[in-house]
Amino acid sequence: MRYAILLLGGPYSAQAAHSALRFARAVLARGHRLEGVFFYHDGVQNAARLMAPPQDEPHLVDGWVGLNAEQGVPLMVCIAAALRRGLMDEREATRHGKQGHSVEAPFELTGLGQLVDLGLGCDRLVTFGP
Amino acid sequence: MTDVPPYHGDLLVILRHGPHGSSLLREGLDAALVAAAFGRDVSLLFMGEGISALVRDQQVGPLGQKGTAATLQMLEMYDIDRLLVDGEGLAGLGLAPRDLMLPVEVLDSSAMAVQPKVHRLVLTF
Amino acid sequence: MLLHILNRSPLSSLVYRQAIATMGTEDRLLLIEDGVQGALPTLVRHFEALEGRLFALREDLVARGLAGKCDASVQVVDVDGFVELTEEAERTVSWY
């Protein structure tokens, strides 16, 4: 089956991201396809490039990046929710006259239309709330 | 999977949070508007605290926070006209449909229980 | 049949009532994260309308020291079982 995940919970402040990552791995282990993870609401903070948790805690960005590297899972971040929260890639940083950037590939800033397409295009969308 | 119900729409957005207190209501409405702009058939279901989104006479916040009343006024323009309200929740707030800024369909408990079934995708905010 | 997913304890949030209110007679409810508290014998009465359709996620029970403390009416599944529940359901609805 084709799965998708909508993540609304921020990293380390809610369990949502850990639950979603674990669910994603279980979906793939059962032979399904994961068409994408969409980050929205506080979930966009999972894309923070500078995330630096203590070494004895799971590194969420590394977890998401691993999912993309191993299985090619697209990591889609709502651009409107991200910009409000200070999350932007190099292109947006330039556009907004900011020094430095807080989001990088394989995370991609995209619009909510992608969430709609993902949700209606896949067989199962599972939301992990804050 | 024996009986496929007749679909009422592509997307059901359940709104459980009120205006101003968090961004969930606004972000839920944004998802609904984008889906409608992409030609999808969208229903909104207001439950509990989320029903307060429809109360008349809302203002911007003291720092100019926009709230969601203006967005709700745009729903018609986006052809989102299926606005469903949990009847029990409405009564819980001491409100009647005439207290709301938009015409709504008030659902009893049996109608509530079928809504997620008759839409292809359900998002809760 | 739909799968509803709840991550809040009935001790902290009434969202479980909204979940139950939108559930059809075949639908299932899976308790995850803090929601697994609802599987305790003292709290499971809040879900009595769902007899036989209530599930709880094992990993979240274990992490909270609640494994083995669930009411007998609750079906405990691991994350693999979580995915299986989503396979069997036409779609999922999350409550938080």
GROMACS .gro file of C-alpha atoms in nm:
model
  351
    1MET     CA    1   0.000   0.000   0.000
    2ARG     CA    2   0.100   0.363  -0.042
    3TYR     CA    3   0.126   0.545   0.292
    4ALA     CA    4   0.178   0.907   0.392
    5ILE     CA    5   0.241   1.069   0.730
    6LEU     CA    6   0.129   1.411   0.851
    7LEU     CA    7   0.335   1.528   1.149
    8LEU     CA    8   0.201   1.817   1.359
    9GLY     CA    9   0.411   1.781   1.674
   10GLY     CA   10   0.733   1.972   1.742
   11PRO     CA   11   1.057   1.782   1.810
   12TYR     CA   12   1.132   1.691   2.172
   13SER     CA   13   0.832   1.888   2.308
   14ALA     CA   14   0.582   1.621   2.202
   15GLN     CA   15   0.616   1.248   2.145
   16ALA     CA   16   0.460   1.285   1.801
   17ALA     CA   17   0.786   1.295   1.605
   18HIS     CA   18   0.922   0.983   1.774
   19SER     CA   19   0.592   0.802   1.719
   20ALA     CA   20   0.585   0.907   1.354
   21LEU     CA   21   0.942   0.799   1.288
   22ARG     CA   22   0.886   0.461   1.448
   23PHE     CA   23   0.562   0.416   1.255
   24ALA     CA   24   0.737   0.512   0.930
   25ARG     CA   25   1.002   0.244   0.980
   26ALA     CA   26   0.735  -0.016   1.062
   27VAL     CA   27   0.538   0.078   0.748
   28LEU     CA   28   0.847   0.026   0.532
   29ALA     CA   29   0.941  -0.297   0.713
   30ARG     CA   30   0.601  -0.440   0.620
   31GLY     CA   31   0.678  -0.379   0.254
   32HIS     CA   32   0.463  -0.072   0.200
   33ARG     CA   33   0.566   0.243   0.019
   34LEU     CA   34   0.591   0.569   0.211
   35GLU     CA   35   0.502   0.842  -0.038
   36GLY     CA   36   0.603   1.124   0.190
   37VAL     CA   37   0.613   1.283   0.532
   38PHE     CA   38   0.445   1.623   0.549
   39PHE     CA   39   0.550   1.855   0.832
   40TYR     CA   40   0.290   2.110   0.940
   41HIS     CA   41   0.199   2.320   1.247
   42ASP     CA   42   0.482   2.280   1.505
   43GLY     CA   43   0.593   1.971   1.313
   44VAL     CA   44   0.790   2.199   1.079
   45GLN     CA   45   1.050   2.239   1.354
   46ASN     CA   46   1.158   1.880   1.284
   47ALA     CA   47   1.339   2.025   0.983
   48ALA     CA   48   1.566   2.251   1.193
   49ARG     CA   49   1.914   2.205   1.046
   50LEU     CA   50   2.085   2.317   1.368
   51MET     CA   51   1.909   2.067   1.593
   52ALA     CA   52   2.166   1.945   1.849
   53PRO     CA   53   2.015   1.710   2.106
   54PRO     CA   54   2.238   1.545   2.372
   55GLN     CA   55   2.424   1.245   2.231
   56ASP     CA   56   2.226   0.991   2.434
   57GLU     CA   57   1.896   1.101   2.281
   58PRO     CA   58   1.761   1.006   1.938
   59HIS     CA   59   1.854   1.266   1.676
   60LEU     CA   60   1.530   1.337   1.494
   61VAL     CA   61   1.674   1.521   1.194
   62ASP     CA   62   1.917   1.232   1.140
   63GLY     CA   63   1.619   0.996   1.166
   64TRP     CA   64   1.424   1.179   0.896
   65VAL     CA   65   1.730   1.219   0.674
   66GLY     CA   66   1.800   0.846   0.709
   67LEU     CA   67   1.447   0.768   0.596
   68ASN     CA   68   1.506   0.979   0.288
   69ALA     CA   69   1.854   0.838   0.216
   70GLU     CA   70   1.758   0.473   0.259
   71GLN     CA   71   1.411   0.470   0.110
   72GLY     CA   72   1.383   0.794  -0.085
   73VAL     CA   73   1.097   0.920   0.130
   74PRO     CA   74   1.019   1.285   0.040
   75LEU     CA   75   1.032   1.520   0.342
   76MET     CA   76   0.789   1.803   0.274
   77VAL     CA   77   0.770   2.108   0.499
   78CYS     CA   78   0.482   2.356   0.480
   79ILE     CA   79   0.648   2.678   0.374
   80ALA     CA   80   0.395   2.915   0.536
   81ALA     CA   81   0.411   2.737   0.873
   82ALA     CA   82   0.792   2.717   0.847
   83LEU     CA   83   0.860   3.083   0.762
   84ARG     CA   84   0.646   3.201   1.055
   85ARG     CA   85   0.859   2.987   1.286
   86GLY     CA   86   1.197   3.098   1.151
   87LEU     CA   87   1.259   2.792   0.936
   88MET     CA   88   1.384   2.865   0.585
   89ASP     CA   89   1.620   2.727   0.327
   90GLU     CA   90   1.895   2.925   0.157
   91ARG     CA   91   1.667   3.050  -0.117
   92GLU     CA   92   1.404   3.183   0.123
   93ALA     CA   93   1.673   3.332   0.347
   94THR     CA   94   1.805   3.531   0.052
   95ARG     CA   95   1.454   3.635  -0.044
   96HIS     CA   96   1.384   3.759   0.311
   97GLY     CA   97   1.727   3.921   0.353
   98LYS     CA   98   1.832   3.686   0.635
   99GLN     CA   99   2.185   3.571   0.714
  100GLY     CA  100   2.212   3.194   0.738
  101HIS     CA  101   1.945   2.935   0.680
  102SER     CA  102   1.777   2.680   0.905
  103VAL     CA  103   1.645   2.419   0.659
  104GLU     CA  104   1.840   2.219   0.402
  105ALA     CA  105   1.792   1.924   0.168
  106PRO     CA  106   1.654   1.662   0.177
  107PHE     CA  107   1.381   1.864   0.350
  108GLU     CA  108   1.191   2.067   0.092
  109LEU     CA  109   0.974   2.370   0.157
  110THR     CA  110   0.646   2.330  -0.023
  111GLY     CA  111   0.283   2.437  -0.019
  112LEU     CA  112  -0.025   2.287   0.140
  113GLY     CA  113  -0.139   2.171  -0.203
  114GLN     CA  114   0.122   1.895  -0.165
  115LEU     CA  115  -0.047   1.779   0.156
  116VAL     CA  116  -0.382   1.760  -0.020
  117ASP     CA  117  -0.233   1.569  -0.316
  118LEU     CA  118  -0.043   1.338  -0.082
  119GLY     CA  119  -0.346   1.271   0.139
  120LEU     CA  120  -0.588   1.206  -0.146
  121GLY     CA  121  -0.331   1.029  -0.366
  122CYS     CA  122  -0.218   0.765  -0.117
  123ASP     CA  123  -0.405   0.470   0.034
  124ARG     CA  124  -0.348   0.567   0.399
  125LEU     CA  125  -0.257   0.898   0.561
  126VAL     CA  126  -0.175   0.881   0.931
  127THR     CA  127  -0.159   1.202   1.136
  128PHE     CA  128   0.060   1.235   1.445
  129GLY     CA  129  -0.073   1.524   1.650
  130PRO     CA  130   0.107   1.745   1.902
  131MET     CA  131  -1.517  -0.307   0.295
  132THR     CA  132  -1.849  -0.469   0.220
  133ASP     CA  133  -2.053  -0.151   0.185
  134VAL     CA  134  -1.898   0.156   0.024
  135PRO     CA  135  -2.091   0.458   0.152
  136PRO     CA  136  -2.185   0.737  -0.088
  137TYR     CA  137  -1.917   1.002  -0.049
  138HIS     CA  138  -2.020   1.350   0.058
  139GLY     CA  139  -1.682   1.492  -0.031
  140ASP     CA  140  -1.308   1.450  -0.079
  141LEU     CA  141  -1.191   1.604   0.245
  142LEU     CA  142  -1.336   1.647   0.593
  143VAL     CA  143  -1.149   1.900   0.807
  144ILE     CA  144  -1.239   1.866   1.174
  145LEU     CA  145  -1.182   2.188   1.367
  146ARG     CA  146  -1.158   2.137   1.744
  147HIS     CA  147  -0.971   2.448   1.851
  148GLY     CA  148  -1.092   2.805   1.894
  149PRO     CA  149  -0.952   3.125   1.743
  150HIS     CA  150  -0.654   3.313   1.895
  151GLY     CA  151  -0.554   3.048   2.154
  152SER     CA  152  -0.344   2.841   1.911
  153SER     CA  153  -0.267   2.830   1.540
  154LEU     CA  154  -0.446   2.498   1.487
  155LEU     CA  155  -0.775   2.653   1.374
  156ARG     CA  156  -0.603   2.885   1.127
  157GLU     CA  157  -0.380   2.609   0.994
  158GLY     CA  158  -0.678   2.376   0.958
  159LEU     CA  159  -0.871   2.640   0.766
  160ASP     CA  160  -0.566   2.706   0.545
  161ALA     CA  161  -0.554   2.338   0.453
  162ALA     CA  162  -0.926   2.347   0.371
  163LEU     CA  163  -0.894   2.659   0.154
  164VAL     CA  164  -0.599   2.519  -0.040
  165ALA     CA  165  -0.781   2.190  -0.100
  166ALA     CA  166  -1.086   2.382  -0.225
  167ALA     CA  167  -0.868   2.603  -0.445
  168PHE     CA  168  -0.730   2.281  -0.601
  169GLY     CA  169  -1.086   2.182  -0.689
  170ARG     CA  170  -1.145   1.938  -0.403
  171ASP     CA  171  -1.484   1.905  -0.239
  172VAL     CA  172  -1.432   2.009   0.124
  173SER     CA  173  -1.653   1.985   0.435
  174LEU     CA  174  -1.575   2.148   0.768
  175LEU     CA  175  -1.687   1.995   1.097
  176PHE     CA  176  -1.673   2.224   1.399
  177MET     CA  177  -1.660   2.041   1.733
  178GLY     CA  178  -1.629   2.151   2.098
  179GLU     CA  179  -1.414   2.459   2.142
  180GLY     CA  180  -1.380   2.480   1.764
  181ILE     CA  181  -1.743   2.592   1.738
  182SER     CA  182  -1.641   2.923   1.895
  183ALA     CA  183  -1.467   3.000   1.565
  184LEU     CA  184  -1.812   3.079   1.424
  185VAL     CA  185  -1.923   3.327   1.693
  186ARG     CA  186  -2.010   3.674   1.563
  187ASP     CA  187  -1.829   3.999   1.647
  188GLN     CA  188  -1.477   3.859   1.672
  189GLN     CA  189  -1.195   4.111   1.672
  190VAL     CA  190  -0.824   4.108   1.603
  191GLY     CA  191  -0.605   4.044   1.909
  192PRO     CA  192  -0.451   4.334   2.107
  193LEU     CA  193  -0.126   4.307   1.912
  194GLY     CA  194  -0.310   4.291   1.584
  195GLN     CA  195  -0.321   3.909   1.568
  196LYS     CA  196  -0.549   3.836   1.278
  197GLY     CA  197  -0.766   3.560   1.420
  198THR     CA  198  -0.976   3.357   1.177
  199ALA     CA  199  -1.304   3.546   1.131
  200ALA     CA  200  -1.189   3.704   0.802
  201THR     CA  201  -1.083   3.363   0.671
  202LEU     CA  202  -1.422   3.217   0.755
  203GLN     CA  203  -1.588   3.494   0.554
  204MET     CA  204  -1.391   3.373   0.251
  205LEU     CA  205  -1.522   3.016   0.262
  206GLU     CA  206  -1.811   3.091   0.030
  207MET     CA  207  -1.574   3.234  -0.230
  208TYR     CA  208  -1.388   2.901  -0.223
  209ASP     CA  209  -1.715   2.707  -0.261
  210ILE     CA  210  -1.685   2.558   0.087
  211ASP     CA  211  -2.050   2.555   0.187
  212ARG     CA  212  -2.080   2.237   0.387
  213LEU     CA  213  -2.029   2.372   0.738
  214LEU     CA  214  -2.120   2.108   0.993
  215VAL     CA  215  -2.157   2.176   1.364
  216ASP     CA  216  -2.181   1.926   1.649
  217GLY     CA  217  -2.523   1.998   1.802
  218GLU     CA  218  -2.420   1.881   2.146
  219GLY     CA  219  -2.114   2.106   2.140
  220LEU     CA  220  -2.323   2.402   2.024
  221ALA     CA  221  -2.563   2.353   2.315
  222GLY     CA  222  -2.264   2.314   2.546
  223LEU     CA  223  -2.155   2.667   2.457
  224GLY     CA  224  -2.510   2.795   2.514
  225LEU     CA  225  -2.531   2.897   2.149
  226ALA     CA  226  -2.786   2.855   1.873
  227PRO     CA  227  -2.732   2.872   1.493
  228ARG     CA  228  -2.855   3.235   1.494
  229ASP     CA  229  -2.552   3.327   1.710
  230LEU     CA  230  -2.313   3.213   1.436
  231MET     CA  231  -2.169   3.424   1.155
  232LEU     CA  232  -2.239   3.168   0.882
  233PRO     CA  233  -2.524   2.932   0.801
  234VAL     CA  234  -2.446   2.585   0.934
  235GLU     CA  235  -2.592   2.238   0.941
  236VAL     CA  236  -2.636   2.119   1.301
  237LEU     CA  237  -2.569   1.747   1.341
  238ASP     CA  238  -2.724   1.509   1.591
  239SER     CA  239  -2.522   1.221   1.733
  240SER     CA  240  -2.611   0.974   1.457
  241ALA     CA  241  -2.510   1.222   1.185
  242MET     CA  242  -2.182   1.291   1.369
  243ALA     CA  243  -2.088   0.924   1.363
  244VAL     CA  244  -2.104   0.895   0.983
  245GLN     CA  245  -1.900   1.203   0.886
  246PRO     CA  246  -1.552   1.043   0.881
  247LYS     CA  247  -1.698   0.755   0.679
  248VAL     CA  248  -1.839   0.965   0.399
  249HIS     CA  249  -1.522   1.158   0.316
  250ARG     CA  250  -1.214   1.016   0.144
  251LEU     CA  251  -0.969   1.192   0.376
  252VAL     CA  252  -1.008   1.328   0.729
  253LEU     CA  253  -0.774   1.585   0.882
  254THR     CA  254  -0.819   1.696   1.245
  255PHE     CA  255  -0.695   2.029   1.375
  256MET     CA  256  -1.420   0.031   0.921
  257LEU     CA  257  -1.206   0.327   1.027
  258LEU     CA  258  -0.920   0.341   1.275
  259HIS     CA  259  -0.927   0.630   1.521
  260ILE     CA  260  -0.602   0.712   1.702
  261LEU     CA  261  -0.599   0.890   2.040
  262ASN     CA  262  -0.288   1.023   2.216
  263ARG     CA  263  -0.443   1.190   2.522
  264SER     CA  264  -0.531   1.040   2.860
  265PRO     CA  265  -0.894   1.070   2.969
  266LEU     CA  266  -0.748   1.228   3.285
  267SER     CA  267  -0.610   1.527   3.097
  268SER     CA  268  -0.841   1.583   2.802
  269LEU     CA  269  -1.202   1.523   2.698
  270VAL     CA  270  -1.100   1.477   2.334
  271TYR     CA  271  -1.172   1.104   2.376
  272ARG     CA  272  -1.542   1.194   2.386
  273GLN     CA  273  -1.515   1.369   2.051
  274ALA     CA  274  -1.338   1.067   1.907
  275ILE     CA  275  -1.612   0.833   2.031
  276ALA     CA  276  -1.883   1.069   1.903
  277THR     CA  277  -1.756   1.039   1.545
  278MET     CA  278  -1.704   0.662   1.553
  279GLY     CA  279  -1.926   0.422   1.366
  280THR     CA  280  -2.033   0.093   1.521
  281GLU     CA  281  -1.751  -0.101   1.349
  282ASP     CA  282  -1.475   0.155   1.398
  283ARG     CA  283  -1.173   0.084   1.617
  284LEU     CA  284  -0.982   0.304   1.859
  285LEU     CA  285  -0.606   0.276   1.917
  286LEU     CA  286  -0.458   0.440   2.226
  287ILE     CA  287  -0.102   0.569   2.178
  288GLU     CA  288   0.141   0.790   2.372
  289ASP     CA  289  -0.031   0.935   2.684
  290GLY     CA  290  -0.354   0.787   2.553
  291VAL     CA  291  -0.250   0.441   2.675
  292GLN     CA  292  -0.349   0.544   3.030
  293GLY     CA  293  -0.706   0.492   2.914
  294ALA     CA  294  -0.635   0.118   2.902
  295LEU     CA  295  -0.602   0.097   3.282
  296PRO     CA  296  -0.887  -0.088   3.457
  297THR     CA  297  -0.986   0.229   3.646
  298LEU     CA  298  -1.014   0.440   3.330
  299VAL     CA  299  -1.129   0.194   3.065
  300ARG     CA  300  -1.493   0.261   3.157
  301HIS     CA  301  -1.468   0.582   2.951
  302PHE     CA  302  -1.442   0.354   2.648
  303GLU     CA  303  -1.706   0.100   2.744
  304ALA     CA  304  -1.908   0.179   2.431
  305LEU     CA  305  -1.621   0.030   2.229
  306GLU     CA  306  -1.619  -0.320   2.379
  307GLY     CA  307  -1.385  -0.535   2.172
  308ARG     CA  308  -1.274  -0.244   1.953
  309LEU     CA  309  -1.023  -0.083   2.188
  310PHE     CA  310  -0.649  -0.126   2.128
  311ALA     CA  311  -0.338   0.009   2.301
  312LEU     CA  312   0.017   0.041   2.173
  313ARG     CA  313   0.254  -0.190   2.357
  314GLU     CA  314   0.571   0.023   2.323
  315ASP     CA  315   0.398   0.321   2.486
  316LEU     CA  316   0.266   0.102   2.768
  317VAL     CA  317   0.611  -0.048   2.829
  318ALA     CA  318   0.781   0.293   2.826
  319ARG     CA  319   0.537   0.413   3.094
  320GLY     CA  320   0.565   0.102   3.312
  321LEU     CA  321   0.204   0.014   3.236
  322ALA     CA  322   0.255  -0.312   3.044
  323GLY     CA  323   0.064  -0.587   3.219
  324LYS     CA  324  -0.157  -0.335   3.398
  325CYS     CA  325  -0.413  -0.306   3.115
  326ASP     CA  326  -0.773  -0.406   3.149
  327ALA     CA  327  -0.839  -0.751   2.998
  328SER     CA  328  -1.081  -0.599   2.745
  329VAL     CA  329  -0.803  -0.400   2.577
  330GLN     CA  330  -0.612  -0.558   2.289
  331VAL     CA  331  -0.244  -0.471   2.309
  332VAL     CA  332  -0.054  -0.438   1.979
  333ASP     CA  333   0.305  -0.346   1.894
  334VAL     CA  334   0.398  -0.097   1.623
  335ASP     CA  335   0.377  -0.374   1.362
  336GLY     CA  336   0.020  -0.433   1.483
  337PHE     CA  337  -0.041  -0.058   1.458
  338VAL     CA  338   0.048  -0.071   1.089
  339GLU     CA  339  -0.168  -0.380   1.048
  340LEU     CA  340  -0.465  -0.194   1.202
  341THR     CA  341  -0.415   0.086   0.949
  342GLU     CA  342  -0.404  -0.172   0.667
  343GLU     CA  343  -0.737  -0.316   0.776
  344ALA     CA  344  -0.906   0.022   0.814
  345GLU     CA  345  -1.032   0.224   0.516
  346ARG     CA  346  -0.873   0.537   0.664
  347THR     CA  347  -0.750   0.680   0.992
  348VAL     CA  348  -0.860   0.974   1.206
  349SER     CA  349  -0.626   1.117   1.471
  350TRP     CA  350  -0.733   1.286   1.794
  351TYR     CA  351  -0.495   1.489   2.011
   0.00000   0.00000   0.00000
